[in-house]
CSV table of C-alpha atoms and ligand atoms in Angstrom, one decimal:
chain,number,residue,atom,x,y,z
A,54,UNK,CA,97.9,101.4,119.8
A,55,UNK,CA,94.9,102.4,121.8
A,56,UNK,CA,93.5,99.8,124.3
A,57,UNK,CA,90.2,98.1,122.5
A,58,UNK,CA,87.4,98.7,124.0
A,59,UNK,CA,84.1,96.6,124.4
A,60,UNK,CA,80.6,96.1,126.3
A,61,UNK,CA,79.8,93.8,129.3
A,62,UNK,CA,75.9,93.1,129.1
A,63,UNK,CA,74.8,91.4,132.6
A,64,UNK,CA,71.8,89.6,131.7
A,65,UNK,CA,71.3,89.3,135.8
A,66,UNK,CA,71.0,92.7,136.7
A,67,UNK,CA,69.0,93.6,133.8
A,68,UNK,CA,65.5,95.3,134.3
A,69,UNK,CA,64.0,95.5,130.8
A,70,UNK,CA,63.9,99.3,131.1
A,71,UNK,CA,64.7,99.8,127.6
A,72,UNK,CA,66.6,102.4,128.0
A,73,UNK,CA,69.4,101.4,126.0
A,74,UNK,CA,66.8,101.2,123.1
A,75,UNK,CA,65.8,104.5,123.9
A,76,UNK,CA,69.2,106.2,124.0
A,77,UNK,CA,70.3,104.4,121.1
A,78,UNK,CA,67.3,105.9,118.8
A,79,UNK,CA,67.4,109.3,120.7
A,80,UNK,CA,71.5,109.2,119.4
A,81,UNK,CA,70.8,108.5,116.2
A,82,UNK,CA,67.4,110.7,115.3
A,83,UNK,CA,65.5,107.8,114.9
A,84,UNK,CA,61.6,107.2,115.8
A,85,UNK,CA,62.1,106.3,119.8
A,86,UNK,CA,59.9,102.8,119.8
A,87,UNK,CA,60.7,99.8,121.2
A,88,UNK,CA,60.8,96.8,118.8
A,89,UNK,CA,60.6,93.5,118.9
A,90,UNK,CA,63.9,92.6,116.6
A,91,UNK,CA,66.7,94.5,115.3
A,92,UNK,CA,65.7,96.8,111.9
A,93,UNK,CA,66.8,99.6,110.4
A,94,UNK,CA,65.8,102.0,113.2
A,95,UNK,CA,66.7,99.3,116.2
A,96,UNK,CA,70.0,98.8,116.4
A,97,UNK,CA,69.6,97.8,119.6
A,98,UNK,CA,66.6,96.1,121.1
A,99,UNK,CA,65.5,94.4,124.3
A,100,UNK,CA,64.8,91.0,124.1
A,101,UNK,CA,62.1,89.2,126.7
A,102,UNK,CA,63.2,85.5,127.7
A,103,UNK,CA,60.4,84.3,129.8
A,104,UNK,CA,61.5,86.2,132.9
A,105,UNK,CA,64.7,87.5,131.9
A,106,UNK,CA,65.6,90.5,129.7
A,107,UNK,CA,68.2,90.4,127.2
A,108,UNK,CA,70.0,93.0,124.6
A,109,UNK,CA,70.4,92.0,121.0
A,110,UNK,CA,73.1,94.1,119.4
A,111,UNK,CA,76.2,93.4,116.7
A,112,UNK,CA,78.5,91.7,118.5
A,113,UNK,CA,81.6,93.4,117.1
A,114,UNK,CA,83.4,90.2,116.7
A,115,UNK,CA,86.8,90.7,116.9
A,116,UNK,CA,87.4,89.0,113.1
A,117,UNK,CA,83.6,89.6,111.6
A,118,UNK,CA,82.1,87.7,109.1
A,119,UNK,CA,80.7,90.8,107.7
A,120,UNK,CA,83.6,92.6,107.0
A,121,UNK,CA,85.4,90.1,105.7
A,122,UNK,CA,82.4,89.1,102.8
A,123,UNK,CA,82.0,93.1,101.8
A,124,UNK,CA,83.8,93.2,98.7
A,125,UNK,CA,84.7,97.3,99.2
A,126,UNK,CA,85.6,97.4,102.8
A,127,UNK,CA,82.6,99.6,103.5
A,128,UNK,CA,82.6,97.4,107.1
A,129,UNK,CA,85.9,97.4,109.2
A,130,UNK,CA,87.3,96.1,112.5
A,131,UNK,CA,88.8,99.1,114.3
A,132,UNK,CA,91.3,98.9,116.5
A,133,UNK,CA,89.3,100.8,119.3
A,134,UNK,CA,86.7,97.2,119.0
A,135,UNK,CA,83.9,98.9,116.9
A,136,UNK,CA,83.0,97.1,113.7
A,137,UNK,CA,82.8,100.5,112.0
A,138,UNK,CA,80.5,100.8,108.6
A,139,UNK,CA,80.9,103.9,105.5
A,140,UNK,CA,78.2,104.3,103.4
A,141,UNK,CA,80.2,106.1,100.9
A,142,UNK,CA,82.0,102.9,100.4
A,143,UNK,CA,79.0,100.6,100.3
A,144,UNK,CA,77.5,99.3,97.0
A,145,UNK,CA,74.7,98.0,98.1
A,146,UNK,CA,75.5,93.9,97.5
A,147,UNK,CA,74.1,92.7,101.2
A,148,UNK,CA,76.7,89.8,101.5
A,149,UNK,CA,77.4,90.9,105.0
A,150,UNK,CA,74.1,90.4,105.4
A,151,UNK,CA,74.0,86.9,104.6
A,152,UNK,CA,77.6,86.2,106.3
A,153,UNK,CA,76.7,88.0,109.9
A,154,UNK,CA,75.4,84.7,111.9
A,155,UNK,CA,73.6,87.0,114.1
A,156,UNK,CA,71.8,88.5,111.8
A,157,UNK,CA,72.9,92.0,112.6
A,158,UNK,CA,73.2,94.3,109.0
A,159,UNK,CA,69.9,95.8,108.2
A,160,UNK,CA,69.2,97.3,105.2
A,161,UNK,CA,66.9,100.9,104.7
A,162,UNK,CA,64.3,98.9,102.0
A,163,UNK,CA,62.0,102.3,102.5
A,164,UNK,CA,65.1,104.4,101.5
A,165,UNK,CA,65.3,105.7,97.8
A,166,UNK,CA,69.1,105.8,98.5
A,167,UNK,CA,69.4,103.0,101.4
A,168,UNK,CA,71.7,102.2,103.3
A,169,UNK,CA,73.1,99.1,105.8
A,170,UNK,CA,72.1,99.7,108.9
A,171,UNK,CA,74.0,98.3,112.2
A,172,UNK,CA,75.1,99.7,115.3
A,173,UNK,CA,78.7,100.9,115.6
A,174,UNK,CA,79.5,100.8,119.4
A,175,UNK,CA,78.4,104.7,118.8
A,176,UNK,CA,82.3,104.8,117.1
A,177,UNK,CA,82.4,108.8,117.1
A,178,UNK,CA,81.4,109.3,120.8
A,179,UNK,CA,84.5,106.6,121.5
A,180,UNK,CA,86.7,108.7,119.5
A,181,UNK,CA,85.3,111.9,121.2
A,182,UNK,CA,86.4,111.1,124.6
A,183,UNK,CA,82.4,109.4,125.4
A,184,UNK,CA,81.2,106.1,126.0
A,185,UNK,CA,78.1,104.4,124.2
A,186,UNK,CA,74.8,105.6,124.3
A,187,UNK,CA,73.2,102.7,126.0
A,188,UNK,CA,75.7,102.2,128.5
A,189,UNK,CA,75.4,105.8,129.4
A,190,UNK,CA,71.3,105.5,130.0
A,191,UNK,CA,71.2,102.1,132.0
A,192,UNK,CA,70.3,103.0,135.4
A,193,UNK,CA,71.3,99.4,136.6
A,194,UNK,CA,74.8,99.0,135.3
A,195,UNK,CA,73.3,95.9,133.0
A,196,UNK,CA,75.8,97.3,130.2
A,197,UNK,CA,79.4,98.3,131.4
A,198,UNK,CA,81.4,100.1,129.2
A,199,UNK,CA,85.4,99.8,129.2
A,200,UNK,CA,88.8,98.2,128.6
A,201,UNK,CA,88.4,94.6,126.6
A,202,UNK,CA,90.8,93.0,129.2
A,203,UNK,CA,89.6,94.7,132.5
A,204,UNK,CA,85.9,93.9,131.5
A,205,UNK,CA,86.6,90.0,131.0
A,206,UNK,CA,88.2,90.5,134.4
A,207,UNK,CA,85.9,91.8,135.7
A,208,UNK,CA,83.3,89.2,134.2
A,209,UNK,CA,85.0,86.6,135.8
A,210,UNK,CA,85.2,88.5,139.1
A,211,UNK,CA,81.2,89.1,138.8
A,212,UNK,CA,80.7,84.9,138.0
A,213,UNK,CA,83.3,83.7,141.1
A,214,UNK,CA,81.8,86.3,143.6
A,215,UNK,CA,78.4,85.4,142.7
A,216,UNK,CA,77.3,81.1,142.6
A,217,UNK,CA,74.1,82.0,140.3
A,218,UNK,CA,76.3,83.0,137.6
A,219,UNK,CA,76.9,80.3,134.6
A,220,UNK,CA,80.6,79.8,134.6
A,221,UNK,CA,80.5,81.3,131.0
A,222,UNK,CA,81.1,84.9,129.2
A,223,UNK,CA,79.6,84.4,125.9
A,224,UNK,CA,82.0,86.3,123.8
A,225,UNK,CA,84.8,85.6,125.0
A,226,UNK,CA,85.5,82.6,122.4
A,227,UNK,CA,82.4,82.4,120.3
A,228,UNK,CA,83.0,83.2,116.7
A,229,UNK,CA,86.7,84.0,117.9
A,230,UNK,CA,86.2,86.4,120.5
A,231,UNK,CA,84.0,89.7,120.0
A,232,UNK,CA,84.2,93.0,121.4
A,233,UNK,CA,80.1,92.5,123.4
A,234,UNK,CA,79.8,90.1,126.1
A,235,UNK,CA,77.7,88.5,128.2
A,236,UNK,CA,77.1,86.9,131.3
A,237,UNK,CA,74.1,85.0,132.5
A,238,UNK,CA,72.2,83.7,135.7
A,239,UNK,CA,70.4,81.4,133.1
A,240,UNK,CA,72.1,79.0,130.6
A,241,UNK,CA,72.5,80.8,127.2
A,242,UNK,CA,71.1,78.0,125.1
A,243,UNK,CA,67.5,79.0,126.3
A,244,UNK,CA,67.8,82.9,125.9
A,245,UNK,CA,68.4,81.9,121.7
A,246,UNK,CA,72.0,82.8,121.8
A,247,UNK,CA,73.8,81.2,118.6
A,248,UNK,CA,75.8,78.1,118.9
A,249,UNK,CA,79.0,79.2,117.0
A,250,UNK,CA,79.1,77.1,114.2
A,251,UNK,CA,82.8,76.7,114.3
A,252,UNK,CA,83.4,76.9,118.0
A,253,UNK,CA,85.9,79.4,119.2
A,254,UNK,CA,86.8,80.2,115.5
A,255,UNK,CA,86.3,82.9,113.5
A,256,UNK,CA,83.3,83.0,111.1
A,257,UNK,CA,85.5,84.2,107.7
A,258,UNK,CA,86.9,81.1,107.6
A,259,UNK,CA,83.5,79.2,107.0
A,260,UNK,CA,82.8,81.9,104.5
A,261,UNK,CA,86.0,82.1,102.9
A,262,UNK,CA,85.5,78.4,102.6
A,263,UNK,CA,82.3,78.8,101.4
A,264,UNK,CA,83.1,81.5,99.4
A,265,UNK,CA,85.8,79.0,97.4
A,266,UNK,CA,82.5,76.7,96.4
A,267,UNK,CA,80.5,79.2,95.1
A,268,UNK,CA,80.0,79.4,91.6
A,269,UNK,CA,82.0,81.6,89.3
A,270,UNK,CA,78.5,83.5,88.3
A,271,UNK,CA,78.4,84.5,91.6
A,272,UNK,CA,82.0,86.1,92.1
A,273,UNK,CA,81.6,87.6,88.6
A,274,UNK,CA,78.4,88.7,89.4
A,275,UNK,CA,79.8,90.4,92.4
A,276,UNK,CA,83.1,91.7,90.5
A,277,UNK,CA,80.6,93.3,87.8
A,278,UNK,CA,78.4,94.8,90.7
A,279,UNK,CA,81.9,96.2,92.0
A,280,UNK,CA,82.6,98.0,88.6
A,281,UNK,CA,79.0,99.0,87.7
A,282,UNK,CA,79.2,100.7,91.3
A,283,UNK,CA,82.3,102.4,90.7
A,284,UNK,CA,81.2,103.2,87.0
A,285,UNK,CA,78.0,105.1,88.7
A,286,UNK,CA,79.7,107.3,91.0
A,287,UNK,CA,81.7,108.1,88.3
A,288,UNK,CA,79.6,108.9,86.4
A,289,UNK,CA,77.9,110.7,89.3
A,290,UNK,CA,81.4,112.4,90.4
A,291,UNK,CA,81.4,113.9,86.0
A,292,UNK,CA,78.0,115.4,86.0
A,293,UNK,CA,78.0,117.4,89.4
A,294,UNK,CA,81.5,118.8,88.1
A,295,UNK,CA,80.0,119.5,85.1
A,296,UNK,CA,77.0,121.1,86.6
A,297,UNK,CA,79.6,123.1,89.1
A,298,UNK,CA,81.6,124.3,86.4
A,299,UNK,CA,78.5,125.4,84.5
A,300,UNK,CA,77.4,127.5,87.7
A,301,UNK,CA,81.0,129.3,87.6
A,302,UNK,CA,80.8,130.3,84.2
A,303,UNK,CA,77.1,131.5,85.0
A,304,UNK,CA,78.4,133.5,88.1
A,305,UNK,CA,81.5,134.8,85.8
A,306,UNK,CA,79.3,136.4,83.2
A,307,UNK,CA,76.7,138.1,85.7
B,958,SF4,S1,77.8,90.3,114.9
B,958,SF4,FE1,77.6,90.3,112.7
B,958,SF4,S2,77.5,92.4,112.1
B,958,SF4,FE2,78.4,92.3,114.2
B,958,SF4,S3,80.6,92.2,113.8
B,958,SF4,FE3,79.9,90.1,114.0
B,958,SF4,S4,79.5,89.5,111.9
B,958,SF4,FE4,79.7,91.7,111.8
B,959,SF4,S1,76.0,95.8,101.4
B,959,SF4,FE1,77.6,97.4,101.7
B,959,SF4,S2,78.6,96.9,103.6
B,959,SF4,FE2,77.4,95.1,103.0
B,959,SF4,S3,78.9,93.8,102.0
B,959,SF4,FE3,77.8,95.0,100.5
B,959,SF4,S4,79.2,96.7,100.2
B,959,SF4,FE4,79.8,95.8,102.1
């Protein structure tokens, strides 16, 4: 089992460089522009608090919300830390949209063919041997790549060496623990981080409670959109097979 990994974002050391942004865009052949809340082409984004500076991201909570309202397990926990997303899985429904307390899943409403949008701890360089893109470009060491364990450690080490510190990591209990966190010179409450809405536990249970009043229309509804989705890429699957086979015979009889 390999050891999970997550970020350490010090809000204290951070410059509002942007950077991060930057990288993150550069990384992912998006327009490089800084904006003012997570989209489609910001997974990343820097946040200004009055004087201090602070990056929004997914969270990558170590039992997401997200993950556990997608009906076709397009969005997955990995046991690197990522929350990890496959479009070919996705059907387009949004729930994780609505159960991600952050707000985090964007979807591409220009796109003829969209998509869900989020970042993904940049998953592949992990698995390559490399470490995030924004932790890579911050010149000030404001994000901290490494070990889950060793960077709560070292959190804590940062907040007892240092008195301005708040005696908090956000993240590591919030929503049950998640795979981003943060520490502050300011109390979190007034840089608009989320008050858990179930402490230290994780989010599915509120939407698995939730999920038990909703109305059978609506789990139909999603079971149907489930079935029409596989239907279409069936049908999808038939017609380029048919179109292939075509080609061969073509390519047979010249
Ligand atoms: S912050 Fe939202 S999108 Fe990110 S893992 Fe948690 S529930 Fe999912
Ligand atoms: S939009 Fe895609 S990723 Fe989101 S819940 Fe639906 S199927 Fe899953």
């Amino acid at each position: 089992m390999p050891n999970k990994k997550a970020i350490l974002v010090d809000i204290k050391r951070c410059i509002g460089c942007q950077q991060c942004e930057q990288s993150c865009q550069q990384v992912h052949g998006m327009p490089v522009e800084h904006q003012a809340q997570l989209s489609e082409t910001a997974l990343t984004f820097v946040d200004q608090k009055g004087e201090k500076f602070v990056r929004r991201m997914c969270l990558h909570c170590e039992d997401p919300a997200c993950a556990s309202a997608c009906l076709v397990g397009a969005l997955k926990k990995s046991p690197l830390g990522p929350v990890t997303y496959d479009s070919k899985k996705c059907m387009g429904c949004r729930y994780c949209m609505i159960a991600c307390p952050q707000g985090v899943p964007k979807y591409q409403w220009s796109k003829l063919a969209p998509y869900v949008k989020k970042c993904d701890m940049c998953y592949d360089r992990q698995l390559a041997g490399g470490i995030p893109a924004c932790v890579e470009a911050c010149p000030v060491q404001a994000s901290t790549f490494g070990d889950r364990d060793a960077l709560l450690r070292e959190a804590w080490e940062r907040i007892r060496n240092d008195s301005s510190y708040v005696p908090r990591i956000y993240g590591a209990e919030e929503f049950g623990g998640t795979s981003v966190f943060y520490i502050s010179d300011v109390a979190f409450e007034s840089l608009g981080f989320v008050a858990p809405p179930l402490g230290s536990e994780p989010l599915p249970a509120l939407s698995a409670a939730a999920l038990g009043e909703t109305p059978t229309v609506v789990v139909v509804g999603g079971s149907i959109l489930a079935a029409l989705y596989w239907i279409t890429q069936r049908k999808r699957q038939v017609a380029l097979d048919e179109l292939r086979a075509l080609d061969n015979k073509k390519e047979e009889r010249s």
